[in-house]
Coordinates of C-alpha atoms and ligand atoms in Angstrom, one line a residue:
X1 CA -34.1 29.3 -13.4
X2 CA -32.5 28.8 -9.9
X3 CA -33.1 25.3 -8.7
X4 CA -35.2 24.8 -5.6
X5 CA -33.2 24.4 -2.5
X6 CA -33.9 21.4 -0.3
X7 CA -33.9 22.3 3.3
X8 CA -32.8 19.8 5.9
X9 CA -32.5 20.1 9.7
X10 CA -30.9 17.7 12.1
X11 CA -31.1 17.9 15.9
X12 CA -29.5 15.5 18.4
X13 CA -32.8 15.4 20.2
X14 CA -32.2 12.6 22.6
X15 CA -28.5 11.5 22.9
X16 CA -29.5 9.1 25.7
X17 CA -31.9 7.3 23.4
X18 CA -29.5 7.7 20.4
X19 CA -32.1 9.6 18.4
X20 CA -31.5 12.3 15.9
X21 CA -34.6 14.3 14.9
X22 CA -34.5 15.1 11.2
X23 CA -36.7 17.2 8.8
X24 CA -36.6 17.6 5.1
X25 CA -38.6 20.3 3.4
X26 CA -39.3 21.1 -0.3
X27 CA -41.2 23.9 -1.8
X28 CA -42.7 22.3 -4.9
X29 CA -43.4 18.7 -4.3
X30 CA -44.4 16.4 -7.2
X31 CA -48.1 17.2 -7.9
X32 CA -48.7 13.4 -8.4
X33 CA -47.4 12.8 -4.8
X34 CA -43.7 13.2 -3.8
X35 CA -41.5 10.1 -3.2
X36 CA -38.5 10.0 -0.9
X37 CA -35.7 7.5 -0.7
X38 CA -32.7 6.7 1.5
X39 CA -29.5 5.1 0.1
X40 CA -29.2 1.3 0.6
X41 CA -25.3 1.6 0.8
X42 CA -22.6 4.2 1.3
X43 CA -20.0 4.8 -1.4
X44 CA -16.6 3.4 -0.3
X45 CA -18.2 0.5 1.6
X46 CA -19.5 -2.0 -0.9
X47 CA -22.2 -3.8 0.9
X48 CA -26.0 -3.3 1.1
X49 CA -26.7 -1.9 4.5
X50 CA -30.3 -0.8 4.3
X51 CA -29.9 2.4 6.4
X52 CA -33.7 2.9 6.2
X53 CA -34.0 0.3 9.0
X54 CA -33.1 3.0 11.5
X55 CA -35.7 5.5 10.5
X56 CA -38.6 5.8 13.0
X57 CA -42.0 7.5 13.0
X58 CA -41.9 9.1 9.5
X59 CA -44.6 11.8 9.2
X60 CA -45.4 14.2 6.4
X61 CA -46.9 17.7 6.8
X62 CA -47.8 20.6 4.4
X63 CA -46.5 24.1 4.9
X64 CA -49.7 25.1 6.7
X65 CA -49.5 22.2 9.1
X66 CA -51.8 19.6 7.6
X67 CA -51.0 15.9 7.9
X68 CA -50.2 14.2 4.5
X69 CA -50.8 10.5 4.0
X70 CA -47.5 8.7 3.6
X71 CA -46.7 5.0 3.0
X72 CA -43.8 2.8 2.0
X73 CA -43.4 1.4 -1.5
X74 CA -40.2 -0.5 -0.9
X75 CA -37.6 -1.0 1.9
X76 CA -36.1 2.5 1.4
X77 CA -38.8 4.5 -0.3
X78 CA -41.7 6.5 1.0
X79 CA -44.6 7.8 -1.1
X80 CA -46.6 10.9 0.0
X81 CA -50.2 11.7 -1.2
X82 CA -50.5 14.8 -3.5
X83 CA -50.6 18.1 -1.7
X84 CA -52.4 21.3 -2.9
X85 CA -50.5 23.5 -5.4
X86 CA -48.3 26.1 -3.8
X87 CA -47.9 24.1 -0.6
X88 CA -44.5 23.0 0.6
X89 CA -44.0 19.5 2.0
X90 CA -42.0 18.5 5.1
X91 CA -41.1 15.1 6.2
X92 CA -40.2 14.7 9.9
X93 CA -38.7 11.5 11.4
X94 CA -36.3 10.1 13.9
X95 CA -33.1 8.2 13.2
X96 CA -31.8 5.7 15.7
X97 CA -28.1 6.2 15.6
X98 CA -26.1 3.7 17.6
X99 CA -23.5 2.3 15.1
X100 CA -20.0 3.3 16.1
X101 CA -18.5 2.8 12.7
X102 CA -17.4 5.2 9.9
X103 CA -20.3 4.1 7.8
X104 CA -23.5 5.1 9.5
X105 CA -24.5 7.3 12.5
X106 CA -23.8 7.4 16.2
X107 CA -25.2 9.5 18.9
X108 CA -24.7 9.3 22.7
X109 CA -23.9 11.7 25.5
X110 CA -20.2 11.8 24.5
X111 CA -20.7 12.9 20.8
X112 CA -22.7 12.7 17.7
X113 CA -21.7 11.5 14.2
X114 CA -23.6 11.0 11.0
X115 CA -23.2 10.3 7.3
X116 CA -25.9 12.0 5.3
X117 CA -26.7 8.6 3.7
X118 CA -28.0 7.4 7.1
X119 CA -30.1 10.4 7.9
X120 CA -31.1 12.5 4.9
X121 CA -34.0 11.4 2.7
X122 CA -33.7 12.4 -1.0
X123 CA -36.9 13.8 -2.6
X124 CA -37.0 11.8 -5.8
X125 CA -36.1 13.8 -8.9
X126 CA -34.2 16.4 -6.9
X127 CA -30.7 14.8 -7.0
X128 CA -29.2 17.9 -8.5
X129 CA -30.9 20.5 -6.3
X130 CA -28.8 22.5 -3.8
X131 CA -29.2 21.5 -0.2
X132 CA -28.9 23.5 3.1
X133 CA -28.7 21.8 6.5
X134 CA -29.4 23.4 9.8
X135 CA -27.4 21.5 12.4
X136 CA -28.7 22.1 15.9
X137 CA -26.8 21.8 19.2
X138 CA -28.1 19.4 21.8
X139 CA -30.4 20.9 24.3
X140 CA -28.8 19.4 27.5
X141 CA -26.8 21.9 29.6
X142 CA -24.0 19.4 30.2
X143 CA -23.4 19.1 26.4
X144 CA -22.9 22.9 26.0
X145 CA -19.3 22.6 24.9
X146 CA -20.0 20.6 21.7
X147 CA -18.6 21.9 18.4
X148 CA -19.1 20.8 14.8
X149 CA -16.6 19.4 12.2
X150 CA -17.6 18.6 8.6
X151 CA -16.5 19.1 5.0
X152 CA -19.8 20.9 4.3
X153 CA -19.4 24.6 3.7
X154 CA -20.8 26.9 6.4
X155 CA -23.4 29.4 5.1
X156 CA -22.9 33.1 5.6
X157 CA -23.6 33.8 9.3
X158 CA -22.3 30.4 10.5
X159 CA -18.7 30.4 11.8
X160 CA -16.7 27.3 10.7
X161 CA -17.0 24.7 13.5
X162 CA -20.1 26.2 15.0
X163 CA -23.7 24.9 15.0
X164 CA -25.7 26.6 12.3
X165 CA -26.4 26.3 8.6
X166 CA -24.3 24.4 6.1
X167 CA -24.5 24.1 2.4
X168 CA -24.1 21.4 -0.3
X169 CA -24.2 21.8 -4.1
X170 CA -26.4 18.7 -4.4
X171 CA -27.4 15.5 -2.7
X172 CA -24.3 13.7 -3.7
X173 CA -22.2 16.3 -1.9
X174 CA -24.5 16.4 1.1
X175 CA -24.1 12.7 1.7
X176 CA -20.4 12.8 1.0
X177 CA -19.7 15.1 3.9
X178 CA -20.1 13.3 7.3
X179 CA -20.6 15.5 10.4
X180 CA -19.0 15.1 13.8
X181 CA -20.4 17.0 16.8
X182 CA -18.9 16.9 20.3
X183 CA -16.1 18.2 22.6
X184 CA -13.3 16.9 20.3
X185 CA -9.6 17.8 20.3
X186 CA -8.4 19.4 17.1
X187 CA -5.3 20.5 15.2
X188 CA -5.1 22.7 12.2
X189 CA -2.4 22.6 9.5
X190 CA -2.1 23.7 5.9
X191 CA -0.9 22.1 2.6
X192 CA 0.2 24.7 0.1
X193 CA -2.0 27.2 1.9
X194 CA -5.1 24.9 1.9
X195 CA -6.5 24.5 5.4
X196 CA -6.6 21.0 6.9
X197 CA -7.9 19.9 10.3
X198 CA -7.8 16.7 12.3
X199 CA -10.4 16.3 15.0
X200 CA -10.1 13.5 17.6
X201 CA -13.1 12.2 19.5
X202 CA -12.6 9.9 22.4
X203 CA -10.3 10.1 25.5
X204 CA -6.6 9.9 24.6
X205 CA -4.1 10.5 27.4
X206 CA -1.5 13.2 26.6
X207 CA -2.4 13.2 22.9
X208 CA 0.3 14.9 20.8
X209 CA -1.9 16.8 18.5
X210 CA 0.9 19.0 17.2
X211 CA 2.8 15.9 16.0
X212 CA -0.3 14.6 14.3
X213 CA -0.7 17.8 12.4
X214 CA 3.0 17.9 11.5
X215 CA 3.1 14.3 10.3
X216 CA -0.2 14.4 8.4
X217 CA 0.9 17.6 6.7
X218 CA 3.9 15.8 5.2
X219 CA 1.8 12.8 4.1
X220 CA -0.9 15.0 2.5
X221 CA 1.8 17.2 0.7
X222 CA 3.4 14.0 -0.7
X223 CA 0.2 12.9 -2.4
X224 CA -0.7 16.4 -3.6
X225 CA 2.8 16.8 -5.1
X226 CA 2.5 13.5 -6.9
X227 CA -0.8 14.4 -8.6
X228 CA 0.0 18.1 -9.1
X229 CA 3.8 18.4 -9.4
X230 CA 3.4 22.0 -10.6
X231 CA 0.9 23.6 -8.1
X232 CA 1.3 20.9 -5.4
X233 CA -2.2 21.9 -4.3
X234 CA -4.9 19.4 -3.4
X235 CA -8.3 19.7 -5.3
X236 CA -10.5 21.3 -2.6
X237 CA -10.9 24.4 -0.4
X238 CA -10.4 22.5 3.0
X239 CA -10.0 19.0 4.3
X240 CA -11.1 17.4 7.6
X241 CA -9.9 14.2 9.2
X242 CA -12.7 13.0 11.6
X243 CA -11.1 10.5 14.0
X244 CA -12.7 8.3 16.6
X245 CA -10.3 6.8 19.1
X246 CA -11.8 3.7 20.7
X247 CA -10.6 0.7 22.7
X248 CA -10.5 -1.6 19.7
X249 CA -11.4 -1.1 16.0
X250 CA -9.8 0.0 12.8
X251 CA -11.2 1.4 9.6
X252 CA -11.7 4.5 7.4
X253 CA -14.1 5.8 4.8
X254 CA -13.0 8.2 2.1
X255 CA -14.9 11.4 1.1
X256 CA -14.2 14.2 -1.3
X257 CA -12.9 16.7 1.2
X258 CA -12.9 14.7 4.5
X259 CA -12.5 11.2 5.9
X260 CA -13.9 9.4 8.9
X261 CA -11.3 7.2 10.7
X262 CA -11.7 4.7 13.5
X263 CA -8.6 3.7 15.4
X264 CA -7.4 2.4 18.7
X265 CA -6.4 5.2 21.1
X266 CA -3.0 3.6 21.5
X267 CA -2.4 4.1 17.8
X268 CA -2.2 7.9 18.4
X269 CA 1.0 9.6 19.4
X270 CA 1.5 10.9 23.0
X271 CA 3.6 13.8 24.2
X272 CA 7.2 12.6 24.6
X273 CA 6.9 9.6 22.2
X274 CA 10.2 9.3 20.4
X275 CA 10.1 7.2 17.2
X276 CA 6.9 6.3 15.3
X277 CA 5.6 3.1 17.0
X278 CA 4.2 0.3 14.8
X279 CA 0.7 1.3 16.0
X280 CA 1.2 5.0 15.0
X281 CA 2.7 3.9 11.6
X282 CA -0.5 2.0 11.1
X283 CA -2.6 5.0 11.8
X284 CA -0.5 7.2 9.4
X285 CA -1.0 4.5 6.8
X286 CA -4.8 4.6 7.3
X287 CA -4.9 8.4 7.1
X288 CA -2.6 8.3 4.0
X289 CA -4.9 5.7 2.4
X290 CA -8.1 7.8 2.8
X291 CA -6.3 11.0 1.7
X292 CA -5.1 9.3 -1.5
X293 CA -8.7 8.4 -2.2
X294 CA -9.3 12.1 -2.7
X295 CA -8.0 11.5 -6.2
X296 CA -8.3 7.8 -6.6
X297 CA -12.1 6.8 -6.3
X298 CA -13.6 10.1 -5.2
X299 CA -12.7 11.8 -8.5
X300 CA -11.0 9.3 -10.7
X301 CA -13.7 6.6 -10.6
X302 CA -14.6 3.3 -12.1
X303 CA -17.2 3.7 -14.9
X304 CA -19.7 1.7 -12.9
X305 CA -19.8 4.5 -10.2
X306 CA -20.5 7.4 -12.7
X307 CA -23.0 8.1 -11.2
X308 CA -23.6 5.9 -8.2
X309 CA -26.9 4.1 -8.0
X310 CA -27.5 4.0 -4.3
X311 CA -30.6 1.8 -4.5
X312 CA -28.7 -1.4 -5.2
X313 CA -25.2 -3.0 -5.8
X314 CA -23.0 -1.2 -8.3
X315 CA -20.8 -3.9 -9.9
X316 CA -17.3 -3.1 -11.0
X317 CA -14.3 -5.4 -11.8
X318 CA -11.9 -2.6 -10.8
X319 CA -11.8 -2.3 -7.0
X320 CA -8.2 -3.7 -7.3
X321 CA -7.3 -0.4 -9.0
X322 CA -9.3 1.9 -6.7
X323 CA -8.6 0.1 -3.4
X324 CA -5.5 -1.9 -4.3
X325 CA -3.5 1.0 -5.9
X326 CA -4.6 3.2 -3.0
X327 CA -3.3 0.5 -0.6
X328 CA 0.0 0.5 -2.5
X329 CA 0.4 4.3 -2.3
X330 CA -0.7 4.6 1.4
X331 CA 2.5 3.1 3.0
X332 CA 4.5 4.4 0.1
X333 CA 3.3 7.9 0.8
X334 CA 4.2 7.6 4.4
X335 CA 7.7 6.4 3.3
X336 CA 8.1 9.2 0.7
X337 CA 7.1 11.7 3.4
X338 CA 10.1 10.4 5.4
X339 CA 8.0 9.1 8.3
X340 CA 9.1 5.5 8.0
X341 CA 12.5 4.1 6.7
X342 CA 12.9 2.3 3.4
X343 CA 13.5 -0.9 5.5
X344 CA 10.2 -0.4 7.4
X345 CA 8.4 0.2 4.1
X346 CA 9.9 -3.0 2.5
X347 CA 8.9 -4.8 5.7
X348 CA 5.2 -3.8 5.1
X349 CA 5.4 -4.8 1.4
X350 CA 6.9 -8.2 2.3
X351 CA 4.1 -8.8 4.9
X352 CA 1.5 -8.1 2.2
X353 CA 3.3 -10.4 -0.2
X354 CA 3.5 -13.1 2.4
X355 CA -0.2 -12.9 3.3
X356 CA -1.4 -13.0 -0.3
X357 CA 0.8 -16.0 -1.1
X358 CA -0.2 -17.9 2.0
X359 CA -3.9 -18.0 1.0
X360 CA -5.2 -20.4 -1.6
X361 CA -8.2 -18.2 -2.4
X362 CA -5.9 -16.3 -4.8
X363 CA -5.9 -19.4 -7.1
X364 CA -9.7 -19.6 -7.2
X365 CA -10.7 -16.0 -7.7
X366 CA -9.2 -13.3 -9.9
X367 CA -8.9 -9.7 -8.8
X368 CA -11.6 -8.7 -11.3
X369 CA -13.9 -11.4 -9.8
X370 CA -13.1 -10.4 -6.3
X371 CA -14.0 -6.7 -7.1
X372 CA -17.2 -7.7 -8.8
X373 CA -18.3 -9.9 -5.9
X374 CA -17.2 -7.5 -3.1
X375 CA -20.8 -7.1 -2.1
X376 CA -21.3 -10.8 -1.2
X377 CA -17.7 -12.0 -0.5
X378 CA -15.1 -9.5 0.6
X379 CA -17.6 -7.6 2.7
X380 CA -19.2 -10.8 4.1
X381 CA -16.2 -13.0 4.9
X382 CA -16.8 -16.3 6.6
X383 CA -14.3 -18.8 8.1
X384 CA -13.5 -20.1 4.6
X385 CA -12.5 -16.7 3.1
X386 CA -8.7 -17.4 3.0
X387 CA -9.5 -20.5 0.9
X388 CA -12.0 -18.8 -1.4
X389 CA -11.4 -15.1 -1.7
X390 CA -8.4 -13.0 -2.9
X391 CA -8.2 -9.5 -1.3
X392 CA -8.4 -6.8 -4.0
X393 CA -6.7 -4.6 -1.4
X394 CA -3.7 -6.8 -0.8
X395 CA -3.2 -8.4 -4.1
X396 CA -4.2 -5.1 -5.8
X397 CA -1.4 -3.4 -3.9
X398 CA 1.0 -6.1 -5.1
X399 CA -0.1 -5.5 -8.7
X400 CA 0.5 -1.8 -8.3
X401 CA 3.9 -2.5 -6.9
X402 CA 4.7 -4.9 -9.7
X403 CA 3.5 -2.4 -12.4
X404 CA 5.5 0.4 -10.7
X405 CA 8.7 -1.7 -10.5
X406 CA 8.3 -3.0 -14.1
X407 CA 7.8 0.6 -15.4
X408 CA 10.8 1.9 -13.5
X409 CA 13.0 -0.9 -14.6
X410 CA 12.0 -0.7 -18.2
X411 CA 12.6 3.1 -18.4
X412 CA 15.7 3.3 -16.3
X413 CA 13.6 5.2 -13.7
X414 CA 12.3 7.8 -16.1
X415 CA 8.7 6.6 -15.9
X416 CA 6.6 5.0 -13.2
X417 CA 3.1 4.2 -12.0
X418 CA 2.9 7.9 -10.8
X419 CA 2.8 8.9 -14.5
X420 CA -0.2 6.6 -15.0
X421 CA -2.0 8.0 -12.0
X422 CA -1.4 11.5 -13.3
X423 CA -2.7 10.5 -16.7
X424 CA -6.0 9.3 -15.1
X425 CA -6.1 12.5 -13.1
X426 CA -5.6 14.7 -16.2
X427 CA -8.4 12.8 -18.0
X428 CA -10.7 13.4 -15.1
X429 CA -10.0 17.1 -15.0
X430 CA -10.3 17.5 -18.8
X431 CA -13.6 15.7 -19.0
X432 CA -15.4 17.8 -16.4
X433 CA -19.1 17.0 -16.3
X434 CA -18.5 14.6 -19.3
X435 CA -16.4 12.3 -17.2
X436 CA -17.3 8.7 -17.9
X437 CA -15.0 7.0 -15.4
X438 CA -12.3 4.3 -16.0
X439 CA -13.3 1.2 -17.9
X440 CA -11.2 -2.0 -17.6
X441 CA -10.1 -1.9 -21.3
X442 CA -8.7 1.7 -20.8
X443 CA -6.1 0.7 -18.3
X444 CA -3.4 -1.1 -20.3
X445 CA -3.6 1.6 -23.1
X446 CA -3.3 4.3 -20.4
X447 CA -0.2 2.7 -19.0
X448 CA 1.3 2.6 -22.5
X449 CA 0.3 6.2 -23.2
X450 CA 1.8 7.5 -19.9
X451 CA 5.0 5.5 -20.1
X452 CA 5.6 3.9 -23.5
X453 CA 5.7 0.5 -21.9
X454 CA 3.3 -2.3 -22.9
X455 CA 2.2 -4.3 -19.8
X456 CA -1.1 -5.5 -21.2
X457 CA -0.2 -9.2 -20.9
X458 CA 1.0 -9.3 -17.3
X459 CA -1.8 -7.0 -16.3
X460 CA -4.3 -9.3 -17.7
X461 CA -2.6 -12.3 -16.0
X462 CA -2.6 -10.6 -12.6
X463 CA -6.1 -9.2 -12.7
X464 CA -8.3 -11.2 -15.1
X465 CA -6.5 -14.5 -14.4
X466 CA -5.0 -15.6 -11.1
X467 CA -1.3 -15.2 -11.7
X468 CA 0.8 -13.9 -8.8
X469 CA 3.0 -10.9 -9.4
X470 CA 6.6 -12.1 -8.7
X471 CA 7.8 -9.3 -6.5
X472 CA 10.8 -11.3 -5.5
X473 CA 12.1 -11.1 -9.1
X474 CA 10.9 -7.6 -9.8
X475 CA 12.7 -6.2 -6.8
X476 CA 16.1 -7.5 -7.9
X477 CA 17.0 -4.6 -10.2
X478 CA 16.4 -2.2 -7.3
X479 CA 19.0 -3.8 -5.1
X480 CA 16.4 -5.5 -2.9
X481 CA 16.8 -9.1 -2.1
X482 CA 13.8 -11.3 -1.4
X483 CA 14.4 -14.1 1.2
X484 CA 12.1 -17.0 1.8
X485 CA 11.8 -17.9 5.5
X486 CA 9.4 -19.9 7.6
X487 CA 6.3 -18.3 9.2
X488 CA 6.8 -19.3 12.8
X489 CA 4.7 -16.6 14.6
X490 CA 2.6 -19.3 16.2
X491 CA 3.2 -23.0 16.6
X492 CA -0.4 -23.9 15.7
X493 CA -0.2 -21.9 12.4
X494 CA 3.1 -23.4 11.5
X495 CA 2.4 -27.0 12.5
X496 CA -1.4 -27.4 12.2
X497 CA -2.1 -24.8 9.5
X498 CA -5.1 -23.3 11.2
X499 CA -6.0 -20.2 13.2
X500 CA -7.0 -20.7 16.8
X501 CA -8.6 -17.9 18.8
X502 CA -7.0 -16.5 21.9
X503 CA -8.6 -16.6 25.3
X504 CA -9.5 -19.5 27.5
X505 CA -10.9 -21.7 24.8
X506 CA -8.7 -23.1 22.0
X507 CA -11.3 -22.6 19.4
X508 CA -10.4 -23.1 15.7
X509 CA -11.4 -20.1 13.7
X510 CA -10.0 -20.9 10.3
X511 CA -8.6 -24.0 8.6
X512 CA -6.3 -23.5 5.6
X513 CA -6.5 -25.5 2.4
X514 CA -4.1 -28.5 2.4
X515 CA -3.2 -28.1 6.1
X516 CA -2.7 -30.9 8.6
X517 CA -5.7 -29.6 10.5
X518 CA -7.9 -30.0 7.4
X519 CA -6.5 -33.4 6.6
X520 CA -7.3 -34.6 10.1
X521 CA -10.8 -33.2 9.8
X522 CA -10.6 -30.3 12.3
X523 CA -13.1 -27.6 11.4
X524 CA -13.8 -24.0 12.2
X525 CA -15.7 -23.8 15.5
X526 CA -14.1 -26.9 17.0
X527 CA -12.9 -26.4 20.5
X528 CA -9.6 -28.2 21.2
X529 CA -9.5 -29.6 24.7
X530 CA -6.5 -32.0 24.7
X531 CA -3.4 -32.7 22.7
X532 CA -1.8 -36.1 23.2
X533 CA -3.7 -36.5 26.4
X534 CA -2.7 -33.1 27.9
X535 CA -5.1 -30.2 28.4
X536 CA -4.6 -27.7 25.5
X537 CA -7.1 -25.0 26.3
X538 CA -6.5 -21.9 28.5
X539 CA -4.0 -20.5 25.9
X540 CA -1.8 -23.6 26.3
X541 CA -1.9 -24.9 22.7
X542 CA 1.2 -23.2 21.5
X543 CA 3.2 -24.2 24.6
X544 CA 2.1 -27.8 24.1
X545 CA 2.9 -27.8 20.4
X546 CA 6.4 -26.2 21.0
X547 CA 7.6 -29.7 22.2
X548 CA 6.8 -31.3 18.9
X549 CA 8.7 -31.4 15.6
X550 CA 7.5 -31.2 12.0
X551 CA 6.1 -34.5 10.8
X552 CA 5.3 -35.8 14.4
X553 CA 1.9 -37.5 14.9
X554 CA -0.5 -36.6 17.7
X555 CA -4.0 -37.1 18.9
X556 CA -6.3 -34.2 19.3
X557 CA -9.6 -34.2 21.3
X558 CA -12.0 -31.4 20.4
X559 CA -15.6 -30.6 21.0
X560 CA -17.7 -29.9 17.9
X561 CA -20.8 -28.4 19.3
X562 CA -21.3 -30.6 22.4
X563 CA -19.9 -33.8 20.9
X564 CA -16.3 -34.9 21.8
X565 CA -14.4 -36.0 18.7
X566 CA -11.0 -37.5 18.3
X567 CA -8.5 -36.6 15.5
X568 CA -5.2 -38.1 14.3
X569 CA -3.0 -35.4 13.0
X570 CA 0.4 -35.4 11.3
X571 CA 2.1 -32.1 11.9
X572 CA 3.3 -30.1 8.9
X573 CA 6.7 -31.0 7.6
X574 CA 7.2 -27.4 6.4
X575 CA 5.9 -24.2 7.9
X576 CA 4.2 -21.8 5.5
X577 CA 6.6 -19.4 3.7
X578 CA 7.3 -16.0 5.1
X579 CA 9.0 -13.4 2.8
X580 CA 11.6 -10.8 3.8
X581 CA 12.7 -8.0 1.5
X582 CA 16.1 -6.7 2.4
X583 CA 18.3 -4.0 0.9
X584 CA 21.4 -5.4 -0.6
X585 CA 24.4 -3.4 0.7
X586 CA 26.4 -4.5 -2.3
X587 CA 23.9 -3.4 -4.9
X588 CA 25.3 -1.5 -8.0
X589 CA 25.1 2.3 -8.2
X590 CA 22.4 1.9 -10.9
X591 CA 20.3 -0.3 -8.6
X592 CA 20.7 2.2 -5.8
X593 CA 19.6 5.0 -8.1
X594 CA 16.5 3.2 -9.2
X595 CA 15.6 2.4 -5.5
X596 CA 16.2 6.0 -4.4
X597 CA 13.9 7.3 -7.2
X598 CA 11.2 4.8 -6.0
X599 CA 11.5 5.0 -2.2
X600 CA 13.3 8.3 -1.7
X601 CA 16.5 8.9 0.3
X602 CA 17.1 6.9 3.4
Ligands
ZN1 ZN1 -9.8 2.5 0.5

C-alpha cells in the first residue's frame, strides 16, 4: 500500500512581522484524535532549543472547513479532537522567524530561511510518510525577484530554484533540507558530474563567485576522493551551500545534501584578491568541515543517533569522533586541495594544540564526558568553561591527528586514518537500513581491522581518560619540529592570565586556573579601572602592562558590581606556552616521503 503523503505549505506571509504561515494536512488522521509534535532540537546542534516557542495561533480544521478542538499536551505537542471518518485534517499556524542563525528560521524583507525542524509539525505516527511542501513566494511587489535554494527535490512541474512544490521521502529528510528564499547570488560547479551550488545571501561588494565555485569544487572533490577512491563521487544527486554573509558571526550546520553557513562578509573573496587571506581560509575551512559531515555524522553516525529522538537530549560519548575528526579533516582537506600551504596547515594545527594545552579543563573532563555533556556544557559555556570543559572539536581534532600520525609512522605510510574512515563508510553502505551506528567499543577494533595497528590503549587514554596526545613527539618522524614559545599576543593574557574584553571598559571576561589574576582574587565581570595608580580602562591595559616585567608586583583597582575593590597582584614569571610546528629542512628522505603522503606536495 502506498503511504499517505503529508502535505505542507509555507508562505512568507508577513516579512515585516517575521511571520511564516504554515499548514500541514493529512488524509487519514488518527481516529482517536491526531497528535502533532515539533522537534525540541536540531541534529548537529546539541542543545534543547524548544522551537515550539515560536509557533503562534495553532488552529485545526477538517477537510470540509469545520473547526476541530486542539490543545497542548506538552511543550512541543498538540492534540486534536477526533474527526469524522473520511475527513482530512489541516493544522494552520504562524511561525515567528527572527533568529539569524543556521539553526532555526529567519524572515525579513531581505530574505527568508527556515529549517523544517522550526516550522513543520510532524503528525505523530507518520515519521516514515512521504512529504510534499508547497513553497510560496512573498506577496509584496518589491520582493518579486526572490528565488529558492534547498536540498529538497523539486516535484515535476517545479523548476529547480523556483517557488513551487518540493518533495521529501520522509520527515527526517524534510527537516534535514533547509530552505533559503531571496535575491541571493549563486555559483554552480560540479564534482565528478554531480551538480553543486553555492548561494550567498547578504550584500558583499565585488564578490568573486567564480573563485568560490572553483575553490569549493577542489575541496569537495578532495573529500569525495578520500571516501570513494574508485568513483570519486559524493553520495547524493546535488549539493547546496546556503551562505549568509553578515557583519559578524560564524557557524555552520551540516545536512545530508546541503549546509547552512554563517560568515562575515569580509571572509568571502573579492574580485582581484590575490592570495587566500586568513579570513577566506577560515571560510574554506568551515565549508570543508560541513561537507566532510556528509559522510561523518550525516551517514556514518553514533549509535545514539540511530534514529534521532528529537523530543529530548540524545546522549553519546562520541562527539569527539564525529565533530573532532571532522575538525581534523576540514583544514587538512583545504590543504590537500592545494588551497593552503603545508606551512599554513601546520600553523593551524599548532594553534589548536596550543589552545587545548593552555586550558586546564582538559584535565578535569575526558572527551567522552565532554561529548556526553555537550547539551549542558559545551553548548552552554560560561566564564569558567576554559577551566572546566575540554572541547571535543579541538582535542578531538588532535586525537585524529595523533591517530593518523601514529598509523602512518607504524606502517611506513601505507595506512592512515583515511583507511579507518573508509572502513566506517563501507560498513554504513553495506548495512543499509540495518545500520546501527558506531558504538564506542567498535572504534579501536575498526582501527586495527583497517590498518593492522593496535591503538586501543592510547585511544582510551586520550578519549576515556584525560591524557594529551603528544603531537610534538608524533610529528618528529614526519620531519616537523615542534617548538615551545611564549604566548605574548596580549600583555594581560601573558602577565595576568585572564581575558579582558576590548572596548572602553577593561572588563575581565575569563580568569584562568592558576593565574596571577586568580591568585589575586580578580573575577570575571570585574572592571579594572586603575593599575598602580594609573587609569587602565579605555583600552589602555596592555599599554600600561607593557612597562612591567614578569614577577613584578602591582596594585589593581577594579569595580565588582558597584563596589571598588583593591587587589595585590604578582605578575606571571612565565607566559603561557605557545607551540609552533615547523618543517625541518634537514629532514631525511624517509621523513619527507611520510610528510608528503600526509600533507601532499608543497
Ligand atoms: Zn561539525
